[in-house]
mmCIF file of C-alpha atoms and ligand atoms in Angstrom:
data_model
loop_
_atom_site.group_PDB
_atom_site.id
_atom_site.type_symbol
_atom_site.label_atom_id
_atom_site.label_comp_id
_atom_site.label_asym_id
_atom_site.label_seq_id
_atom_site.Cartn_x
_atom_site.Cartn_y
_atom_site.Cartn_z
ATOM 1 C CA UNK A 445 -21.012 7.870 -30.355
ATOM 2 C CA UNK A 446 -19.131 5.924 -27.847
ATOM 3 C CA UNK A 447 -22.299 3.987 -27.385
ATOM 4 C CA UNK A 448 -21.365 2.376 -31.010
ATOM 5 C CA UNK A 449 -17.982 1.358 -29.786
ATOM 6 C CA UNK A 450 -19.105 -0.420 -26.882
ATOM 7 C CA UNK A 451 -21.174 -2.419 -28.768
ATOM 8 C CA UNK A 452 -18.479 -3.411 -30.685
ATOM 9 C CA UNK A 453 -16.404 -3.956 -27.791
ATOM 10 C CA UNK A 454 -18.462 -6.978 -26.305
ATOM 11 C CA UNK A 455 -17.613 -8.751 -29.515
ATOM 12 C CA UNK A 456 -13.770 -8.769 -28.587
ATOM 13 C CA UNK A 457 -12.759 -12.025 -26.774
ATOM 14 C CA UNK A 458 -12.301 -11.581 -23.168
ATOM 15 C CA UNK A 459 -8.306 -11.482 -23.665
ATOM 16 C CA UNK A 460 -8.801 -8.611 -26.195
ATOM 17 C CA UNK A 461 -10.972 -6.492 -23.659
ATOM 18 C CA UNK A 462 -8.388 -6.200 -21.140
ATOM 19 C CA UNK A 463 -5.864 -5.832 -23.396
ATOM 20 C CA UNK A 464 -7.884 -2.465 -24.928
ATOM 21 C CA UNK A 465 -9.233 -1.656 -21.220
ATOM 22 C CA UNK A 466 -5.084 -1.643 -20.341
ATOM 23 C CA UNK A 467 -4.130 0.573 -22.877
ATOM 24 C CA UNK A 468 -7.189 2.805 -22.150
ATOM 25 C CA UNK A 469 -6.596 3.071 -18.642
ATOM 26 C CA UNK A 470 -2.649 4.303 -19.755
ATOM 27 C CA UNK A 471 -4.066 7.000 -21.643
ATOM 28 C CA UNK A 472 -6.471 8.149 -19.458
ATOM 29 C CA UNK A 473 -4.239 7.432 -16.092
ATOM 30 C CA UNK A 474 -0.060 7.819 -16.928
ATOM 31 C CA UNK A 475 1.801 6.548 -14.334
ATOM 32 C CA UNK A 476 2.625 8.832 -12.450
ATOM 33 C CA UNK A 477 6.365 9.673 -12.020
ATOM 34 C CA UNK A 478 7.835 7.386 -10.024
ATOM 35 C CA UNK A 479 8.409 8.788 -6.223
ATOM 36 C CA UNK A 480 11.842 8.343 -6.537
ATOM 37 C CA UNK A 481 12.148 10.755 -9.087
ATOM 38 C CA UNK A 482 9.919 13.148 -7.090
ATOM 39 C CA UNK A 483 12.239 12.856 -4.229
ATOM 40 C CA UNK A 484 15.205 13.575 -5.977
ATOM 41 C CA UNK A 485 15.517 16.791 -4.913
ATOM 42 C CA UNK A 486 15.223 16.065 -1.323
ATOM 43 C CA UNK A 487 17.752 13.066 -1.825
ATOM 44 C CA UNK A 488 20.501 15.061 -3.444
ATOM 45 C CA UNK A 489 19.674 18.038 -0.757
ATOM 46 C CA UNK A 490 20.575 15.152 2.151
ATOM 47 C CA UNK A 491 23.289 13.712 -0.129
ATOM 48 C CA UNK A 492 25.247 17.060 -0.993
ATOM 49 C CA UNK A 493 24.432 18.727 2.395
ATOM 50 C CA UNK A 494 27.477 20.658 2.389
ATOM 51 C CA UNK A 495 28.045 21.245 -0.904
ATOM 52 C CA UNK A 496 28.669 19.304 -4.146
ATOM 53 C CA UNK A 497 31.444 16.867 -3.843
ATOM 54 C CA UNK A 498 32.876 13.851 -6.206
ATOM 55 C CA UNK A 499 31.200 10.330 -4.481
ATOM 56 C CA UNK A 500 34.435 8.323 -5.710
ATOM 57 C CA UNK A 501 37.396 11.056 -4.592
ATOM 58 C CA UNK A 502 35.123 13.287 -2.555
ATOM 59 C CA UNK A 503 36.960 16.419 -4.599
ATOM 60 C CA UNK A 504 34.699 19.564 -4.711
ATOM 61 C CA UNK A 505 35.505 20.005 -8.044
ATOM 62 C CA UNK A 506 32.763 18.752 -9.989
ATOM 63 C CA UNK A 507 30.680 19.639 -12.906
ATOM 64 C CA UNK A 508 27.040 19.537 -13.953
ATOM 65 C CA UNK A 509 27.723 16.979 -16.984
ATOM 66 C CA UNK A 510 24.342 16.663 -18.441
ATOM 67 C CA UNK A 511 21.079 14.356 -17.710
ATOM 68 C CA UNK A 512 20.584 10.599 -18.394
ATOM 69 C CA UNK A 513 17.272 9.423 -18.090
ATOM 70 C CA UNK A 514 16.290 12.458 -16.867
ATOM 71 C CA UNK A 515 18.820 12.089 -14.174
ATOM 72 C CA UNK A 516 21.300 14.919 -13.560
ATOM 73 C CA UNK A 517 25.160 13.751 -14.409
ATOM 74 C CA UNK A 518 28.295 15.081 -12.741
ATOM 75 C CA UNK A 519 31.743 14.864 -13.762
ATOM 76 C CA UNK A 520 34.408 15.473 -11.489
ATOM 77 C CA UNK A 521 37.392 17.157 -12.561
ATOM 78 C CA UNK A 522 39.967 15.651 -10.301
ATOM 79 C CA UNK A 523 39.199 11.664 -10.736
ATOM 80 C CA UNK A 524 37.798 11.935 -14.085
ATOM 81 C CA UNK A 525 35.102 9.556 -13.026
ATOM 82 C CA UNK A 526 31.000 10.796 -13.186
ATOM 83 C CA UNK A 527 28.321 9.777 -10.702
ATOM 84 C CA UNK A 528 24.712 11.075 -10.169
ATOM 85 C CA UNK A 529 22.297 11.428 -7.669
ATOM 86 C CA UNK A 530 22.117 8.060 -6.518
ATOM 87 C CA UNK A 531 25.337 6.563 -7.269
ATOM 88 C CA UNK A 532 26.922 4.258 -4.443
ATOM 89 C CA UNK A 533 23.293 4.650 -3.062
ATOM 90 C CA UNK A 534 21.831 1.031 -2.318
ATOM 91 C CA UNK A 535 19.418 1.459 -5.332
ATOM 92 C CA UNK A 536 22.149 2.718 -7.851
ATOM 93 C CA UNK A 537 22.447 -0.054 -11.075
ATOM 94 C CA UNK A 538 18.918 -1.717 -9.386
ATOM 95 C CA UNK A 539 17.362 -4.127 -12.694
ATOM 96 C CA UNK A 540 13.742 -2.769 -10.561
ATOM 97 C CA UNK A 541 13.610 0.729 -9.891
ATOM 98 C CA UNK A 542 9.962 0.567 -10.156
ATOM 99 C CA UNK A 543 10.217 -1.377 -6.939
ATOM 100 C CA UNK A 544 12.200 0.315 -4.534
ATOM 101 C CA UNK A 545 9.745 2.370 -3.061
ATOM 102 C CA UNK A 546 7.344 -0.209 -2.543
ATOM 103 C CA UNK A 547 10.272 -2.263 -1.046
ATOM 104 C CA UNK A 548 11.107 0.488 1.753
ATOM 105 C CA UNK A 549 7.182 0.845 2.423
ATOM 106 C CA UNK A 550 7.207 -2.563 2.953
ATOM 107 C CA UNK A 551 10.639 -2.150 5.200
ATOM 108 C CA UNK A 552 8.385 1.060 7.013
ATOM 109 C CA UNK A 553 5.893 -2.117 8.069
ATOM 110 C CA UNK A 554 8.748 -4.508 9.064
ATOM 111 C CA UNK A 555 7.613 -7.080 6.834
ATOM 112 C CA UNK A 556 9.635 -10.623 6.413
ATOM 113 C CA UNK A 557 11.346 -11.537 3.496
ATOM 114 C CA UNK A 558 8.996 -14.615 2.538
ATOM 115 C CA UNK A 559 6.531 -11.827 2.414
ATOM 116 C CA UNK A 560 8.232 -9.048 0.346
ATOM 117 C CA UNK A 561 9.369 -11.649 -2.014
ATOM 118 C CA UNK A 562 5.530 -12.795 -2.774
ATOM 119 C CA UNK A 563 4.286 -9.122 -2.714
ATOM 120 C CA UNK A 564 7.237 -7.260 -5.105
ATOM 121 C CA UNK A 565 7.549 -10.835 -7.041
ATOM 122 C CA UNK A 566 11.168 -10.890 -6.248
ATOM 123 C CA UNK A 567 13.465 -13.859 -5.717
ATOM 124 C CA UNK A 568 13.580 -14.211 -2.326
ATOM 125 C CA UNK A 569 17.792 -13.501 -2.073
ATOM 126 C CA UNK A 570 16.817 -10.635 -3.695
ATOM 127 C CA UNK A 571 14.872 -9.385 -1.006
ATOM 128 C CA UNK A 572 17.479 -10.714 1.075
ATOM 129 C CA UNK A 573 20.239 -8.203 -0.311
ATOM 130 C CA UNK A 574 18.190 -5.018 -0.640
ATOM 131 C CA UNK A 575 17.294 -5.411 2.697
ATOM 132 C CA UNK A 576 20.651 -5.709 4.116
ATOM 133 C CA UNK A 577 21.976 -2.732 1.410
ATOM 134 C CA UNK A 578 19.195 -0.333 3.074
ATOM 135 C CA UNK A 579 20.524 -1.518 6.338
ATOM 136 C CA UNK A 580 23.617 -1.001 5.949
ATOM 137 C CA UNK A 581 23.286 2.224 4.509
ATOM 138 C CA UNK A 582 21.233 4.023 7.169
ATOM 139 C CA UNK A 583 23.406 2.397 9.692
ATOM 140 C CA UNK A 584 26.094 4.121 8.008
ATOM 141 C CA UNK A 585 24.292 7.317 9.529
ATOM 142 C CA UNK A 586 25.409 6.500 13.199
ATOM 143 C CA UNK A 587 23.419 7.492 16.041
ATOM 144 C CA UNK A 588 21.968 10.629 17.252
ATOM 145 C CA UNK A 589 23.841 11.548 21.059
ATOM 146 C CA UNK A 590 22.333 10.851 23.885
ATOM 147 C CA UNK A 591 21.800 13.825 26.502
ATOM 148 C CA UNK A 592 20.466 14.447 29.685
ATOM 149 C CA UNK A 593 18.983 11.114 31.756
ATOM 150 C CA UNK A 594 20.231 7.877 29.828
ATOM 151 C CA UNK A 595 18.884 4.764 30.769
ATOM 152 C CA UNK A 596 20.796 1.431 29.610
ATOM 153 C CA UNK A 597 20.508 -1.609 30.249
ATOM 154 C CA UNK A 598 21.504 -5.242 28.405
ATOM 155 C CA UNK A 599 18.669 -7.629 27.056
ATOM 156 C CA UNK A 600 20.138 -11.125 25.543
ATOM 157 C CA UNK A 601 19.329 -13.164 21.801
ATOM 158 C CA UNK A 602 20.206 -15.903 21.438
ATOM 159 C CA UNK A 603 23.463 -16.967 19.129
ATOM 160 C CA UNK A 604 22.523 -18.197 15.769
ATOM 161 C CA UNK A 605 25.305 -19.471 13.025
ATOM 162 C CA UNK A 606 22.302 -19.361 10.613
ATOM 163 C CA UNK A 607 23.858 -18.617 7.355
ATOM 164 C CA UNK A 608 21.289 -16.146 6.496
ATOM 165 C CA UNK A 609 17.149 -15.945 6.826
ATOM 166 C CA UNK A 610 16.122 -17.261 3.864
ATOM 167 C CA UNK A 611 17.934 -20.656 4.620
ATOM 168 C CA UNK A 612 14.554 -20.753 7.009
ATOM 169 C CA UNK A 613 12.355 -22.619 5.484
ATOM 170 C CA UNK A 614 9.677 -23.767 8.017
ATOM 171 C CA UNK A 615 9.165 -22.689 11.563
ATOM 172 C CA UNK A 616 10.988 -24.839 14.182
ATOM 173 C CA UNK A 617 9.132 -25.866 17.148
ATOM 174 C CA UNK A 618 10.312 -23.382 20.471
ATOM 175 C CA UNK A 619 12.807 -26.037 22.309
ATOM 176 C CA UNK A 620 13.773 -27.699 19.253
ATOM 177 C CA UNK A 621 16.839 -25.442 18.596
ATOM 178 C CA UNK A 622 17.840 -25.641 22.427
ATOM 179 C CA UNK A 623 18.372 -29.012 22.186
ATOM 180 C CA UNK A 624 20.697 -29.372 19.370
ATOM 181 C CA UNK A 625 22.813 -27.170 20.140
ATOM 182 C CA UNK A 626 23.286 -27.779 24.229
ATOM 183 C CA UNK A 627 25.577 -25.865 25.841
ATOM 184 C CA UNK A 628 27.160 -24.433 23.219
ATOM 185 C CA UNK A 629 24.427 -22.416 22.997
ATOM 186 C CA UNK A 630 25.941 -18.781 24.086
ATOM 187 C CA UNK A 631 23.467 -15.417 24.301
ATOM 188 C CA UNK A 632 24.123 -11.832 22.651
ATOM 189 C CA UNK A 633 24.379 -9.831 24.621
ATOM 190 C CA UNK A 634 22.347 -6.102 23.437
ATOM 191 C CA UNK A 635 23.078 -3.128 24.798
ATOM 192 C CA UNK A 636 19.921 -0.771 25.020
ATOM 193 C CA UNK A 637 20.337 2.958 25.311
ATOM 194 C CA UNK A 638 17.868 5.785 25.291
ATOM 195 C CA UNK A 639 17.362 9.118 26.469
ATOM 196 C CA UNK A 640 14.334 10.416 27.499
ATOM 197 C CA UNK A 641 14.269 13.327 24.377
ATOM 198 C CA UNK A 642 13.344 9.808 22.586
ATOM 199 C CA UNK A 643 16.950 8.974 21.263
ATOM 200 C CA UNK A 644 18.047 5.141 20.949
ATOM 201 C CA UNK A 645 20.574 2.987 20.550
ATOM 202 C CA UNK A 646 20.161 -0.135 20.432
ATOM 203 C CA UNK A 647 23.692 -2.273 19.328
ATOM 204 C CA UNK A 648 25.211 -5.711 19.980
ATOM 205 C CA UNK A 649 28.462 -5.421 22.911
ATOM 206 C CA UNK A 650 29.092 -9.053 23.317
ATOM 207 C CA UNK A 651 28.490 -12.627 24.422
ATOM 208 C CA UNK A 652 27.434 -13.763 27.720
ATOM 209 C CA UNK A 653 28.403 -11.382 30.631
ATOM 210 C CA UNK A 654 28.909 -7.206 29.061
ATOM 211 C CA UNK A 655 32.169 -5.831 30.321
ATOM 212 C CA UNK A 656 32.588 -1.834 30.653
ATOM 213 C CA UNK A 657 34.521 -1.988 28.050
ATOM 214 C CA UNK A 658 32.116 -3.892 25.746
ATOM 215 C CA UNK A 659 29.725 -1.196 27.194
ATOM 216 C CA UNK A 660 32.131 1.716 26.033
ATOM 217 C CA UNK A 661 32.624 0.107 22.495
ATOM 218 C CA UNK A 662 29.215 0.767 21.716
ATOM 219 C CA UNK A 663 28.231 3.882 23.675
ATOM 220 C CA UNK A 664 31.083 6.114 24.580
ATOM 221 C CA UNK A 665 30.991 8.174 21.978
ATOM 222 C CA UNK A 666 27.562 8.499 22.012
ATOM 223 C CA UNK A 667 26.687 9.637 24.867
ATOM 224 C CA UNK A 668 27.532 13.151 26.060
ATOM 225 C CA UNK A 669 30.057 14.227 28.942
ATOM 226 C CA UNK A 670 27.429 15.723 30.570
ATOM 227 C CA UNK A 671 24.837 12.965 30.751
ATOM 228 C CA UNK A 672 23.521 10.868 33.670
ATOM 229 C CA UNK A 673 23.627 7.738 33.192
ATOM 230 C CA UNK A 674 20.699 5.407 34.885
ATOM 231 C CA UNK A 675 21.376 1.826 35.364
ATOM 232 C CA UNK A 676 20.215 -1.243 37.166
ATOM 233 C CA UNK A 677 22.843 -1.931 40.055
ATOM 234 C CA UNK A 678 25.541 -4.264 37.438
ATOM 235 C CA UNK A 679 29.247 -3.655 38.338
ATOM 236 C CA UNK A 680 30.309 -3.162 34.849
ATOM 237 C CA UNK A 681 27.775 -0.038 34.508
ATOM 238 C CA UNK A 682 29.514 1.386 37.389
ATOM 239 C CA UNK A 683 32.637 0.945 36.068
ATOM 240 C CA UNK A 684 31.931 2.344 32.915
ATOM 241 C CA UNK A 685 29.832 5.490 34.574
ATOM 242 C CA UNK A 686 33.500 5.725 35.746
ATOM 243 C CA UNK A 687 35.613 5.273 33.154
ATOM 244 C CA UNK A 688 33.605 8.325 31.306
ATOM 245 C CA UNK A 689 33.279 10.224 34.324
ATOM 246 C CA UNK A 690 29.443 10.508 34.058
ATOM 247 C CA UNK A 691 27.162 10.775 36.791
ATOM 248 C CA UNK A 692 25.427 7.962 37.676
ATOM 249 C CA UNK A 693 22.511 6.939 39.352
ATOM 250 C CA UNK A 694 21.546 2.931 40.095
ATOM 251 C CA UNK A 695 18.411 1.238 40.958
ATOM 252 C CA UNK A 696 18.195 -2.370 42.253
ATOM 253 C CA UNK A 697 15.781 -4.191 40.810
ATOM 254 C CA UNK A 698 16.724 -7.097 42.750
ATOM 255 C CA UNK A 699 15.348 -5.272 46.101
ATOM 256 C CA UNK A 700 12.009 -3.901 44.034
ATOM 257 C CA UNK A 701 12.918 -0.637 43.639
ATOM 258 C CA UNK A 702 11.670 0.754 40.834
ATOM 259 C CA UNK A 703 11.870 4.566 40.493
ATOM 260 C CA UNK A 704 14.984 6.546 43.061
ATOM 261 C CA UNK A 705 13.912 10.338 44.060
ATOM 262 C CA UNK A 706 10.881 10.278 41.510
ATOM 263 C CA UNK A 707 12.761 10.071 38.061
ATOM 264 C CA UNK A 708 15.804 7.921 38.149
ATOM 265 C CA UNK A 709 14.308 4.435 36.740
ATOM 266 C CA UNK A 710 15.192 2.481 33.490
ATOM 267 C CA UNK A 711 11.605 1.507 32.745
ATOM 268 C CA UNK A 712 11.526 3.094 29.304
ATOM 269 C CA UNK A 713 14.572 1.229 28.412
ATOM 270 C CA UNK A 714 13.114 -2.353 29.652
ATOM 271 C CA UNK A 715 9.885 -1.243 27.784
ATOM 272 C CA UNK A 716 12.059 -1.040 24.840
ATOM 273 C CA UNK A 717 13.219 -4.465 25.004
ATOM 274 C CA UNK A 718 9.802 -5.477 25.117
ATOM 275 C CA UNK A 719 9.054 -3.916 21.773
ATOM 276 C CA UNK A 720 12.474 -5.118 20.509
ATOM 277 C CA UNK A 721 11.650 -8.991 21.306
ATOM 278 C CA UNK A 722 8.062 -8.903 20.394
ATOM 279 C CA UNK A 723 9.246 -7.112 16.879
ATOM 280 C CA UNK A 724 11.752 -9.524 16.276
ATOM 281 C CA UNK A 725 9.961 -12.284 16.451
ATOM 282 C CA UNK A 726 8.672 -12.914 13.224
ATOM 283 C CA UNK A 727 12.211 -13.398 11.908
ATOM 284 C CA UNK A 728 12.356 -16.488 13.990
ATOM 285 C CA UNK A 729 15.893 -16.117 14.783
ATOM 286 C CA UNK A 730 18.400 -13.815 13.182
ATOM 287 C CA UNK A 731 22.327 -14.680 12.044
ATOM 288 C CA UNK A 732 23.790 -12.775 14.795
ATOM 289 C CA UNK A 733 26.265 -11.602 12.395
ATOM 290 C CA UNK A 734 23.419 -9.860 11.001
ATOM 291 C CA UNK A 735 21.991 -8.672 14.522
ATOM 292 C CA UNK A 736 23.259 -5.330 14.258
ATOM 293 C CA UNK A 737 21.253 -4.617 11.188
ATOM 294 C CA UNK A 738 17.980 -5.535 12.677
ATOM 295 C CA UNK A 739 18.655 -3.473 15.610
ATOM 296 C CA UNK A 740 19.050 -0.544 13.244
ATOM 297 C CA UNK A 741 15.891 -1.514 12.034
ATOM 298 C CA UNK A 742 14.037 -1.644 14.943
ATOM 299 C CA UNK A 743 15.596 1.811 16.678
ATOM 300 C CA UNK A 744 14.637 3.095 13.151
ATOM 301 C CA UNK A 745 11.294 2.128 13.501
ATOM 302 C CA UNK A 746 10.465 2.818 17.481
ATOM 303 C CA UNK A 747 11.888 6.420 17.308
ATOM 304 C CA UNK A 748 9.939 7.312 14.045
ATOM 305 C CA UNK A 749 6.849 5.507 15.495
ATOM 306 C CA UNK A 750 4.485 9.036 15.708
ATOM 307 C CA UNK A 751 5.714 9.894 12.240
ATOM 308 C CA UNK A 752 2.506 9.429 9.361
ATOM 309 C CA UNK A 753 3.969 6.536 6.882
ATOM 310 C CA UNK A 754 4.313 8.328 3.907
ATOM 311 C CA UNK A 755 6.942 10.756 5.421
ATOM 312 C CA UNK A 756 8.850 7.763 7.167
ATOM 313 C CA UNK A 757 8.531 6.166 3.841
ATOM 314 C CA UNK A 758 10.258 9.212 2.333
ATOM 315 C CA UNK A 759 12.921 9.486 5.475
ATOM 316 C CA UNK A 760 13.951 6.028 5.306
ATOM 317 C CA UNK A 761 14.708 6.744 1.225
ATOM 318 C CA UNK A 762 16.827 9.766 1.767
ATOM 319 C CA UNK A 763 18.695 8.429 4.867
ATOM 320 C CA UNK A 764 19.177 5.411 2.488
ATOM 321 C CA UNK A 765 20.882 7.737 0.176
ATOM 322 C CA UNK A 766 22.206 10.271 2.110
ATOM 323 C CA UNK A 767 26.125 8.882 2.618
ATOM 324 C CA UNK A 768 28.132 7.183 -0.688
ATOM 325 C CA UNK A 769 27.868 3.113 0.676
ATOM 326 C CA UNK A 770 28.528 0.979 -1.565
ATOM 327 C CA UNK A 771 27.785 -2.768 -0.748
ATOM 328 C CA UNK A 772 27.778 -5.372 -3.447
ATOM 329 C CA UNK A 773 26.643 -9.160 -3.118
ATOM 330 C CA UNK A 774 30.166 -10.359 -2.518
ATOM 331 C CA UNK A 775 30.676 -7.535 0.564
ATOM 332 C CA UNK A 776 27.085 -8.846 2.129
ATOM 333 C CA UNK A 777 28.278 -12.376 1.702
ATOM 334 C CA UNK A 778 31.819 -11.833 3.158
ATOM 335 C CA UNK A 779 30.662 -10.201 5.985
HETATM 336 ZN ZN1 LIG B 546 36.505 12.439 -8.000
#
């Protein structure tokens, strides 16, 4: 029987085989449903933690107002306005749903935008803004505290005015950069913070020289009253060790010592900002307005490092989801 039939089929021109051997394949193999609809559940779980509440008003009176597109539709009875699932999410009115998962596994890899662009077969400013929506809505998440022994220390990038990445077309020569821009050339100055229960925080305090203050702005809250705080021997540490009343214990680098009484030492943080240079090199520089994104990113990564792919994959979806952000174009280019 089907013998007969593929007989016939070698008489079809080459353009009308694949066109039968596509619409064989979708019978045989439907797409499956897309993993966003899969994760759904898990997303609106994250989202609605604490109960069901309006995404515009935040009201907890809200409705089940039927589905759209198989996606469930509230109503809320206080604004008047509806929302679902993943409204105000950074994938909410997205022209490619089909592609945001593939987007955030290529996000999971840390893949450039020249890269995503070619793979998803995106315009490149495109990739641009979904990158810097996801960003900016798992930043929104904050950081985890940090408890016990908390090594910090400051690691500098240096300042770029580059509009954005994608104005990089080629890669400049190492030097080339220095030269133009002389002594104007000023360093960011990144605070790295970690615990050793394998919290992070990585954030950008300043330019040139971090005060305490500068040093407070991005940790104080973070880290908890009862912390120790490990540093290299930098006045401004010791200021701020003071200024939270935390313990504090110093080593001094300067006079080779490395580790005090067998566990004071801020080696895991300098290892970090190892990992953060070497990772953020293939950006080849990044708009320091933007730094605090890619720091996200990396910290992101590095502390979900042991996790298999498909479940940071899912992670970085939900956290993506999990708060109401809502960034447009013009908010991105304002910033
Ligand atoms: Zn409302």
């Amino acid at each position: 029987m089907w013998e007969g039939v593929y007989q016939e089929f070698s008489e079809l021109t080459k353009s009308e085989q694949l066109a039968l051997f596509n619409a064989m394949k979708q019978d045989l193999f439907p797409d499956e449903p897309d993993k966003i609809t899969k994760l759904l559940k898990s997303i609106r779980e994250a989202r609605f933690a604490s109960g069901l509440g309006c995404v515009h008003c935040g009201s907890t009176s809200v409705k089940r107002n039927g589905k759209y597109r198989s996606r469930q539709r509230y109503l809320c009875n206080d604004c008047g306005k509806s929302f679902n699932d993943m409204t105000n999410t950074p994938f909410s009115g997205s022209r490619y749903p089909e592609k945001w998962v593939k987007y955030i596994e290529l996000m999971v890899e840390g893949y450039t935008l020249p890269k995503i662009a070619e793979r998803l077969k995106i315009h490149i400013s495109t990739a641009f803004y979904w990158r810097h929506k996801i960003l900016n809505a798992i930043g929104s998440l904050g950081f985890n505290q940090l408890q016990g022994i908390v090594e910090s220390d400051e690691t500098f990038f240096r300042e770029s005015m580059k509009g954005r990445e994608i104005t990089h077309r080629k890669a400049k020569k190492r030097g080339e950069k220095d030269k133009k821009r002389g002594i104007s050339n000023l360093k960011i100055a990144v605070v790295v913070a970690q615990d050793r229960n394998g919290n992070m925080i990585a954030r950008k305090a300043g330019t040139g020289r971090v005060k305490a203050e500068e040093i407070d702005t991005v940790l104080g809250e973070y880290i908890h009253p009862s912390s120790l705080l490990c540093t290299d021997t930098a006045t401004n540490y010791k200021k701020f060790a003071k200024l939270k009343g935390l313990q504090h214990e110093t080593v001094n680098g300067s006079q080779k010592q490395r580790v005090k009484k067998g566990i004071f030492h801020i080696q895991h943080v300098n290892n970090s900002h190892n990992r953060l240079k070497g990772w953020m090199e293939r950006f080849q520089g990044v708009a320091t307005k933007y730094l605090d994104n890619y720091l996200y990113w990396f910290r992101w990564l590095d502390i979900g490092k042991n996790v298999a792919f498909e479940k940071r994959v899912e992670q970085m979806l939900i956290s993506a989801c999990q708060k109401s952000n809502h960034t447009t174009v013009n908010i991105l280019r304002s910033i």
